[in-house]
PDB file of C-alpha atoms in Angstrom:
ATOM      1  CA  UNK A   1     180.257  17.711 174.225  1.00  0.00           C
ATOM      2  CA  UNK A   2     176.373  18.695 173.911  1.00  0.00           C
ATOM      3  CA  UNK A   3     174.886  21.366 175.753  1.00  0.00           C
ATOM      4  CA  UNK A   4     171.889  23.279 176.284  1.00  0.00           C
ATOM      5  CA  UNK A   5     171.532  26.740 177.386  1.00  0.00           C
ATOM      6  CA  UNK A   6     168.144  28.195 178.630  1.00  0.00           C
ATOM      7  CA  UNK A   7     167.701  31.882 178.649  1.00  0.00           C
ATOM      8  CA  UNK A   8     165.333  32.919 181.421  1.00  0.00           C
ATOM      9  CA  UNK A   9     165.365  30.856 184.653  1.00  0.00           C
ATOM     10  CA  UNK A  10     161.671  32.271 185.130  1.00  0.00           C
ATOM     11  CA  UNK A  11     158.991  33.486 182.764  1.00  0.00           C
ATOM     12  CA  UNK A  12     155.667  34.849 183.773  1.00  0.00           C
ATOM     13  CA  UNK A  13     152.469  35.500 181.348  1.00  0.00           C
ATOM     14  CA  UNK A  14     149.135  36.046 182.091  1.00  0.00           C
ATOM     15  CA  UNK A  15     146.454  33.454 181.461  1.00  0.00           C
ATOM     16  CA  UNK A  16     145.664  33.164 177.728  1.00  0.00           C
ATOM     17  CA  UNK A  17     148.710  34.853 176.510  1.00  0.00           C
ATOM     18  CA  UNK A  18     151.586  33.488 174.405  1.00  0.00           C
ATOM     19  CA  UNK A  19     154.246  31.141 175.922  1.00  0.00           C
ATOM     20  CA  UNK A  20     157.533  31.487 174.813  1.00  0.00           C
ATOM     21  CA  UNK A  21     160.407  29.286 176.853  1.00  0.00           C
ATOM     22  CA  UNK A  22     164.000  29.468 174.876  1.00  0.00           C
ATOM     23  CA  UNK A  23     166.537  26.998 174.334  1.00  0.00           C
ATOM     24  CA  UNK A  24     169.521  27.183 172.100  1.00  0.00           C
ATOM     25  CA  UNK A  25     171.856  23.811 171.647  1.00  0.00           C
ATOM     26  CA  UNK A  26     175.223  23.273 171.332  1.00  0.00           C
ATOM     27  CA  UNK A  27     176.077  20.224 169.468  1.00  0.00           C
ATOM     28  CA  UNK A  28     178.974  18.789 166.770  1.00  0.00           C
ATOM     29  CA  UNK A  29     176.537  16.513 165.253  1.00  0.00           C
ATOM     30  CA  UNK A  30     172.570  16.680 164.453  1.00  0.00           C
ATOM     31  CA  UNK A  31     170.929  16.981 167.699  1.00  0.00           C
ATOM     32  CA  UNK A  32     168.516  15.159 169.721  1.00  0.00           C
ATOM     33  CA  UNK A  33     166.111  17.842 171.405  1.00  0.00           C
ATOM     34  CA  UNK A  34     163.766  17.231 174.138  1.00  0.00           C
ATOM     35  CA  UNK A  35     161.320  19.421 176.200  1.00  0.00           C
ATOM     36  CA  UNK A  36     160.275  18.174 179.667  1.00  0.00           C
ATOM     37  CA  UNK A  37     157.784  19.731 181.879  1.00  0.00           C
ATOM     38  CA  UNK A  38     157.750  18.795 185.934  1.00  0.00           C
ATOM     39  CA  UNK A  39     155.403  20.096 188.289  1.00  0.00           C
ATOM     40  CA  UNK A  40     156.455  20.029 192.249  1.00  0.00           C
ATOM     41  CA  UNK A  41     157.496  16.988 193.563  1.00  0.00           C
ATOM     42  CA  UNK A  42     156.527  15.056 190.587  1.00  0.00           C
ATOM     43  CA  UNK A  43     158.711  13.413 188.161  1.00  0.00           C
ATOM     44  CA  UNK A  44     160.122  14.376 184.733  1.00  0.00           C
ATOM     45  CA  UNK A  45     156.918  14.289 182.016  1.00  0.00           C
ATOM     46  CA  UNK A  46     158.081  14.426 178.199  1.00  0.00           C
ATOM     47  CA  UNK A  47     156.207  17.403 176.293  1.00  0.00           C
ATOM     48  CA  UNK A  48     158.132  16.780 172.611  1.00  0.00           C
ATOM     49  CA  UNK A  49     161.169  15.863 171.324  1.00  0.00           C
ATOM     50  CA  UNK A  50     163.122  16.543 168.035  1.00  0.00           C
ATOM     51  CA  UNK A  51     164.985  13.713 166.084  1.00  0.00           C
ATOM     52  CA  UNK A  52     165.417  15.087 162.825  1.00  0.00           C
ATOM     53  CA  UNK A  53     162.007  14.053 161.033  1.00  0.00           C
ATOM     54  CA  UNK A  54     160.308  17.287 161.248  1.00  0.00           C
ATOM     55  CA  UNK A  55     161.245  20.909 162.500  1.00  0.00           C
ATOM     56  CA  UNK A  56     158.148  21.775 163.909  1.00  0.00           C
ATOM     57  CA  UNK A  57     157.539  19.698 166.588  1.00  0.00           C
ATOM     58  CA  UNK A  58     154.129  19.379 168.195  1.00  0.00           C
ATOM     59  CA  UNK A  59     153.885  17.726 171.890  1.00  0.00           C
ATOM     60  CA  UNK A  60     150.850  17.261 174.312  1.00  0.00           C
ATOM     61  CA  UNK A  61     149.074  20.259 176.158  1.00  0.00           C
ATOM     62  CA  UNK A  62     149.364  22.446 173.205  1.00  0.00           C
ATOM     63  CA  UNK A  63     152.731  23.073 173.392  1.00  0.00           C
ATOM     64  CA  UNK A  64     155.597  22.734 170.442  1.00  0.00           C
ATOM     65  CA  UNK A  65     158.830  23.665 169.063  1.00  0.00           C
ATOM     66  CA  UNK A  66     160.477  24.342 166.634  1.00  0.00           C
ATOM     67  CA  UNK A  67     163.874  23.380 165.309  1.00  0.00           C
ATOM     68  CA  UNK A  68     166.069  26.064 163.924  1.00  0.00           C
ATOM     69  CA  UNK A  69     169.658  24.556 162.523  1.00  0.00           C
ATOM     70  CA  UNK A  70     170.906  28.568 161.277  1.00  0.00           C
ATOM     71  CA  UNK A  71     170.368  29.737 165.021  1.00  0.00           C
ATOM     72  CA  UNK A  72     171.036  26.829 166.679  1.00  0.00           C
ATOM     73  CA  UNK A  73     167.698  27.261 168.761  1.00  0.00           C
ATOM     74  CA  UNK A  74     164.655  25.002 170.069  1.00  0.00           C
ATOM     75  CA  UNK A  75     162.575  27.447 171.593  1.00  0.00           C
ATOM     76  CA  UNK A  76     159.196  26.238 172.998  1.00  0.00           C
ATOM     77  CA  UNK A  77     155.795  27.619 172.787  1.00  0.00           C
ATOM     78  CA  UNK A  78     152.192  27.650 173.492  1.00  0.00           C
ATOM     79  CA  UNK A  79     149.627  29.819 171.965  1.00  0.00           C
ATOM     80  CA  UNK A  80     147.693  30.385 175.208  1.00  0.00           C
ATOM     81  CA  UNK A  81     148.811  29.876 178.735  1.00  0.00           C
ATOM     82  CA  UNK A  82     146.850  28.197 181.279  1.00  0.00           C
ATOM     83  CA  UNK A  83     146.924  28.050 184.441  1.00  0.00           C
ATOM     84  CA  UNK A  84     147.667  24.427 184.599  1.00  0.00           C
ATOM     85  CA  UNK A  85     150.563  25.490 183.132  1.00  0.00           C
ATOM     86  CA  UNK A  86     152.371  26.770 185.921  1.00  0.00           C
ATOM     87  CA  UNK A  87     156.012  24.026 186.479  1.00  0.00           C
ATOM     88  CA  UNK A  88     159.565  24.324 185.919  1.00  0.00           C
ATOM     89  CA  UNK A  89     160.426  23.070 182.057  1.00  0.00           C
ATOM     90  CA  UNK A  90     163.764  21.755 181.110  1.00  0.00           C
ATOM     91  CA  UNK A  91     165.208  21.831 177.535  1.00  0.00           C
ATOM     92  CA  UNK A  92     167.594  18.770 177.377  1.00  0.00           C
ATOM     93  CA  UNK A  93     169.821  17.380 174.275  1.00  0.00           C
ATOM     94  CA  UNK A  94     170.933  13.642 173.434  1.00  0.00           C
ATOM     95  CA  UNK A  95     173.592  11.759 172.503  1.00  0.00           C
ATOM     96  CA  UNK A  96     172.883   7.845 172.512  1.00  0.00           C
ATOM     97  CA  UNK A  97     170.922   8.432 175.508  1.00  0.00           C
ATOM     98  CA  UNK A  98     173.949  10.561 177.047  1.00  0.00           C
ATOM     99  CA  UNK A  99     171.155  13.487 178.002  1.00  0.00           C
ATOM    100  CA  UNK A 100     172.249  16.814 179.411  1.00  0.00           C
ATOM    101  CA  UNK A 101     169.933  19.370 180.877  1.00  0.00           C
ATOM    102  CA  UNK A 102     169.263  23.292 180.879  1.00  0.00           C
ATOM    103  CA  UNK A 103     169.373  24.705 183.948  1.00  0.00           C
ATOM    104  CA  UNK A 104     165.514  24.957 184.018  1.00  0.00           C
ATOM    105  CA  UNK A 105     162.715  27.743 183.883  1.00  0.00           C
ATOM    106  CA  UNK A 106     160.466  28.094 185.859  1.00  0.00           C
ATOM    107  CA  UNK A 107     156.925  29.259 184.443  1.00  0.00           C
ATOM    108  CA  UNK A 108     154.251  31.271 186.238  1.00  0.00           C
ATOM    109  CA  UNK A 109     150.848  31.981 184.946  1.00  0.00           C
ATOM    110  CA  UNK A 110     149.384  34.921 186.432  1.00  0.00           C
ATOM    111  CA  UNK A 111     145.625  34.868 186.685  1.00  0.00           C
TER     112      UNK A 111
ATOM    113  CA  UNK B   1     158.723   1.384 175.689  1.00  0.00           C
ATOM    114  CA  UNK B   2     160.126   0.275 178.978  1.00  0.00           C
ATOM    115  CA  UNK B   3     158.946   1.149 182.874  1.00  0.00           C
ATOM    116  CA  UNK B   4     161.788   1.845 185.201  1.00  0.00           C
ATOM    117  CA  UNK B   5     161.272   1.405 188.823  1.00  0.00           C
ATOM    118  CA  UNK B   6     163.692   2.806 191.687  1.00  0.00           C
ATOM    119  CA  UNK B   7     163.723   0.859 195.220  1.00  0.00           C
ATOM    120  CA  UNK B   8     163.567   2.886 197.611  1.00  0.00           C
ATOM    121  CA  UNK B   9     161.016   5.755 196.314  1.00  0.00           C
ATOM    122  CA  UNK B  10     162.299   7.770 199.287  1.00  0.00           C
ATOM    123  CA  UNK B  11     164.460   7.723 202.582  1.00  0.00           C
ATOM    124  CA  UNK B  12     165.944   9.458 204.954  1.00  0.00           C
ATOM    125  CA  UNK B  13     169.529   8.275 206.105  1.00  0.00           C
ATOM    126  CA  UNK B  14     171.815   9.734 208.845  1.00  0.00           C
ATOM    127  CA  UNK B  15     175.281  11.643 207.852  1.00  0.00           C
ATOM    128  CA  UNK B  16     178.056   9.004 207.573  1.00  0.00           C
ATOM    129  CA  UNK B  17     175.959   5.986 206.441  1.00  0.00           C
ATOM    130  CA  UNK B  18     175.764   4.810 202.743  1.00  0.00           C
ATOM    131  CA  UNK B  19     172.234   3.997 201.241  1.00  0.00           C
ATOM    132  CA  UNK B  20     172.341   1.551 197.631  1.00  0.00           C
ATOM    133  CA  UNK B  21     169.572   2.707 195.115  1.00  0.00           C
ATOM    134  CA  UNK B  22     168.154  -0.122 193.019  1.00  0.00           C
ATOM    135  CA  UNK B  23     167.146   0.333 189.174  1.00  0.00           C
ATOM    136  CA  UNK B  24     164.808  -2.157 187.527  1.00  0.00           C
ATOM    137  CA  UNK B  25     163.871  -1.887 183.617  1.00  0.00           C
ATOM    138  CA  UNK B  26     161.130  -4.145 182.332  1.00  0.00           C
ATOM    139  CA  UNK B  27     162.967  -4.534 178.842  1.00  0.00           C
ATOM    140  CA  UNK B  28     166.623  -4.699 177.747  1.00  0.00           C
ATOM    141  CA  UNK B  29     168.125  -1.803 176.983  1.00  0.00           C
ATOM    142  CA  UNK B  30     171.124  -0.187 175.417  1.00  0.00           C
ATOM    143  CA  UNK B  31     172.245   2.263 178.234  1.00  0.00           C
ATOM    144  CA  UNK B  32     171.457   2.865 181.864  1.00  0.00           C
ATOM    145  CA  UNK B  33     172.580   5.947 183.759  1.00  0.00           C
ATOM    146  CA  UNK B  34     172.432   7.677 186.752  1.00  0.00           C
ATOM    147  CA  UNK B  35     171.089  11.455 187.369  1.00  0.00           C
ATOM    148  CA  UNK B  36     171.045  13.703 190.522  1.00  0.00           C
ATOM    149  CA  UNK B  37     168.518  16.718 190.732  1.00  0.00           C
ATOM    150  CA  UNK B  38     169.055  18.541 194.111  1.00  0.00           C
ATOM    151  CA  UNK B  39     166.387  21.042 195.200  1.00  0.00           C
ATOM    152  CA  UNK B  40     165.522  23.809 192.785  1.00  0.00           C
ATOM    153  CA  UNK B  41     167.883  22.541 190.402  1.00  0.00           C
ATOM    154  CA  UNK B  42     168.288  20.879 186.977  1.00  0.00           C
ATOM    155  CA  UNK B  43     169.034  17.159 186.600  1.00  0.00           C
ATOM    156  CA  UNK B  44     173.329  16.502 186.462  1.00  0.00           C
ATOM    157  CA  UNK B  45     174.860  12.921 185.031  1.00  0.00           C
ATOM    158  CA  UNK B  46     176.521  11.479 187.598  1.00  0.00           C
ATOM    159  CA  UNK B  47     177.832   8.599 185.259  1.00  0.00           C
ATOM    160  CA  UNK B  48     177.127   5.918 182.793  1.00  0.00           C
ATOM    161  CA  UNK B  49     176.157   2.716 184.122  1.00  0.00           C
ATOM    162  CA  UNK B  50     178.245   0.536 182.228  1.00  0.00           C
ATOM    163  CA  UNK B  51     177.619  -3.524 181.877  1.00  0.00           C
ATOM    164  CA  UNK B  52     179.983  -5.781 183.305  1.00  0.00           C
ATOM    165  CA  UNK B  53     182.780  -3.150 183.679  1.00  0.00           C
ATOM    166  CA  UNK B  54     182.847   0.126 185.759  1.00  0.00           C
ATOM    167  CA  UNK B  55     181.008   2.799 185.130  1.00  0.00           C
ATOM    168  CA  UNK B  56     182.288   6.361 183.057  1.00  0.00           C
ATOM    169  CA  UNK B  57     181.472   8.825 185.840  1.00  0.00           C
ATOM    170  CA  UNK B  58     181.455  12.946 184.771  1.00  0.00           C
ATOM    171  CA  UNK B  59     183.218  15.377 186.241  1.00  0.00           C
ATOM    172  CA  UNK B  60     183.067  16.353 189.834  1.00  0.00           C
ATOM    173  CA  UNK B  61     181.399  12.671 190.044  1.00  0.00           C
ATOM    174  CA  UNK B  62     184.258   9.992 191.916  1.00  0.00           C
ATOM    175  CA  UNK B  63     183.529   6.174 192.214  1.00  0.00           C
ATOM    176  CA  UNK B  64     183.900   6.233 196.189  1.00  0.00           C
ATOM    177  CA  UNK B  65     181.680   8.351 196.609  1.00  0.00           C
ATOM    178  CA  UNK B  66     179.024   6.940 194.036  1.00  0.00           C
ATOM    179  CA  UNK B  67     179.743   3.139 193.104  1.00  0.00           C
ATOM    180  CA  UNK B  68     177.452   1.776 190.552  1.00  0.00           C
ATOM    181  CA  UNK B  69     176.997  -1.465 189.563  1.00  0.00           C
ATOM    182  CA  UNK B  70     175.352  -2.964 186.040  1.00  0.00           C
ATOM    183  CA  UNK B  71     175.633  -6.431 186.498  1.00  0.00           C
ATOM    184  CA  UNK B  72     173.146  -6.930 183.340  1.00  0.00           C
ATOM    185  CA  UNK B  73     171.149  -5.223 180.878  1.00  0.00           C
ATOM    186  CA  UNK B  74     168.375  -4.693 182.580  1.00  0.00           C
ATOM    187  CA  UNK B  75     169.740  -3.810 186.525  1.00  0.00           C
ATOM    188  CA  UNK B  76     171.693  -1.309 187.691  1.00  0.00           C
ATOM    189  CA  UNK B  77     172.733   0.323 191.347  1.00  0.00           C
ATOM    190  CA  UNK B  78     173.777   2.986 192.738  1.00  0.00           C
ATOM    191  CA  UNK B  79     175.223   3.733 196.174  1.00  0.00           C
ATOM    192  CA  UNK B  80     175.597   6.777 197.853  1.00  0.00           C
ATOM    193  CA  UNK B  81     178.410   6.799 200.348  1.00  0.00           C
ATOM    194  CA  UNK B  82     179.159   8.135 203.479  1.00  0.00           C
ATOM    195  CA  UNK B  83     176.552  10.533 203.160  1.00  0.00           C
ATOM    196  CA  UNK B  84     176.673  14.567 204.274  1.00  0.00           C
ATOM    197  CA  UNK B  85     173.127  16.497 204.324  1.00  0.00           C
ATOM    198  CA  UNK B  86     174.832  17.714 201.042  1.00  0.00           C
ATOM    199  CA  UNK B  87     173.962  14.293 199.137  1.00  0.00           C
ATOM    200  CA  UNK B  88     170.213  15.024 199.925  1.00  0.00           C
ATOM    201  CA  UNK B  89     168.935  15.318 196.507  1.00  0.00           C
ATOM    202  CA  UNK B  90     166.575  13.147 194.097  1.00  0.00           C
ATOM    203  CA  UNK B  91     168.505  10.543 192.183  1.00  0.00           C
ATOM    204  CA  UNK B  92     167.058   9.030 188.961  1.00  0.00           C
ATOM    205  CA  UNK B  93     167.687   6.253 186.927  1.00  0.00           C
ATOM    206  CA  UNK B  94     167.657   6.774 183.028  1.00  0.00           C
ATOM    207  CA  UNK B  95     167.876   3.895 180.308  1.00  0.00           C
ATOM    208  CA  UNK B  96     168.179   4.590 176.742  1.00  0.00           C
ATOM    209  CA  UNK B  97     166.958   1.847 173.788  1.00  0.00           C
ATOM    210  CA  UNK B  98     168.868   2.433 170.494  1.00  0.00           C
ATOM    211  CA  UNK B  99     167.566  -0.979 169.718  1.00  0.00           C
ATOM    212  CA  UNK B 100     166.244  -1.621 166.058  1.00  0.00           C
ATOM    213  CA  UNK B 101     166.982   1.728 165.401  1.00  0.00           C
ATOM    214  CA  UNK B 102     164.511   3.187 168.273  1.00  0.00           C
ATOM    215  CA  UNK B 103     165.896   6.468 169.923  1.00  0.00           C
ATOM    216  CA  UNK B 104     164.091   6.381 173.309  1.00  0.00           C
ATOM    217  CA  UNK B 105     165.067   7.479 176.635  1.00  0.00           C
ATOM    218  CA  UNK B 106     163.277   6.968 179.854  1.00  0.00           C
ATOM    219  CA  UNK B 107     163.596   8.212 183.679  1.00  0.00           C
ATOM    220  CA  UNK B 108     162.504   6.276 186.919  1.00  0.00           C
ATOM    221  CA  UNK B 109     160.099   8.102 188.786  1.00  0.00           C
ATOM    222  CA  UNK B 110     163.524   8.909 191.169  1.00  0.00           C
ATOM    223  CA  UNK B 111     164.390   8.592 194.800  1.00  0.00           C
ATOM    224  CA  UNK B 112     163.736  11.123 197.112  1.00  0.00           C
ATOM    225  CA  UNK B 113     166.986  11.219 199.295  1.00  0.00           C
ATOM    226  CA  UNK B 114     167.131  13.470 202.818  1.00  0.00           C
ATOM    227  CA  UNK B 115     170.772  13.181 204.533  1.00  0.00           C
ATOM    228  CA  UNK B 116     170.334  14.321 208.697  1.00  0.00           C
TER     229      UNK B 116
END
């Protein structure tokens, strides 16, 4: 079965610095990777997803990822936190729409 | 792409009663399932809706407790049964399009569930 592990259940930066939310996949076959940001009490909002085409993946707000097959990782980044930043993000893999989640990490941004 | 909506968007239900959550996609699709995220967690499958037959439920998931129905390709419910403040969690409907070779997966915007 697929998995995701996220190391880190919280992360805090300061406002302009580097992001850096990790991810590493467990899978038999090539993966399906997806980032997902939600802010409280909102619903699930897709930031990027991987499906083979490209390894660096670029999604909306400035974030991206990239896809690394030797270490098995999809980490996610963003050169410059903002505040607007600040939600819980959740690294997620898929099989035929069979999606599992990371246990989440929250990010704060620290004026 | 296809829109999910969830009926209801929220309720809350006393212990012991049973509340059905409705799933509507706008477009067919190849695969419906059913998520729970209680609070401060990550989302958990509770099963695979399946059409016309009963539904693949994971681990620690038991059809009493969370019958779903897929009557068609486009529908699916799921009911939460005899209900313990335990159950009160946000429950989201996913549905996944393989169709013409499209890999695309999309969530309802969930339903807020508080058990008294």
């Amino acid at each position: 079965a697929q998995s995701v592990t996220q190391l880190g259940s919280h992360v805090s930066v300061s406002e302009g610095a580097l992001v850096l939310l990790r991810c590493n996949y467990s899978s038999s076959v090539p993966p399906y990777l997806f980032w997902y940001v939600q802010y409280p009490n909102q619903g699930l909002q897709l930031l990027l997803k991987y499906t083979s085409a490209a390894t660096l993946v670029k999604g909306i707000n400035g974030f991206e990822a990239e896809f690394k097959k030797s270490e098995t990782s999809f980490h996610l980044t963003k050169p410059s936190a903002h505040m607007s930043d600040a939600a819980e993000y959740f690294c997620a893999v898929s099989d035929m729409g069979d999606m599992r989640f990371g246990a989440g990490t929250r990010l704060t941004v620290k004026p | 792409s296809a829109v999910i909506s969830q009926k209801p968007s929220r309720d809350i239900c006393q212990r012991g009663t049973s509340l059905t959550i409705q799933c509507q996609v706008d477009s067919q699709v190849t695969m419906m399932f059913w998520y729970r995220q209680q609070p401060g967690q990550s989302l958990t499958l509770i099963a695979t809706a399946n059409q016309g037959s009963e539904a693949t439920y994971e681990s620690g998931f038991v059809i009493d407790k969370f019958p779903i129905s897929r009557p068609n390709l486009t529908f699916s419910t799921l009911t939460v049964s005899n209900m313990s403040p335990e159950d009160s969690s946000i429950y989201l409907c996913s549905a996944y399009s393989g169709l013409a070779g499209a890999n695309e997966q999309f969530f309802g915007p969930g339903t807020r569930l508080t058990v008294l």
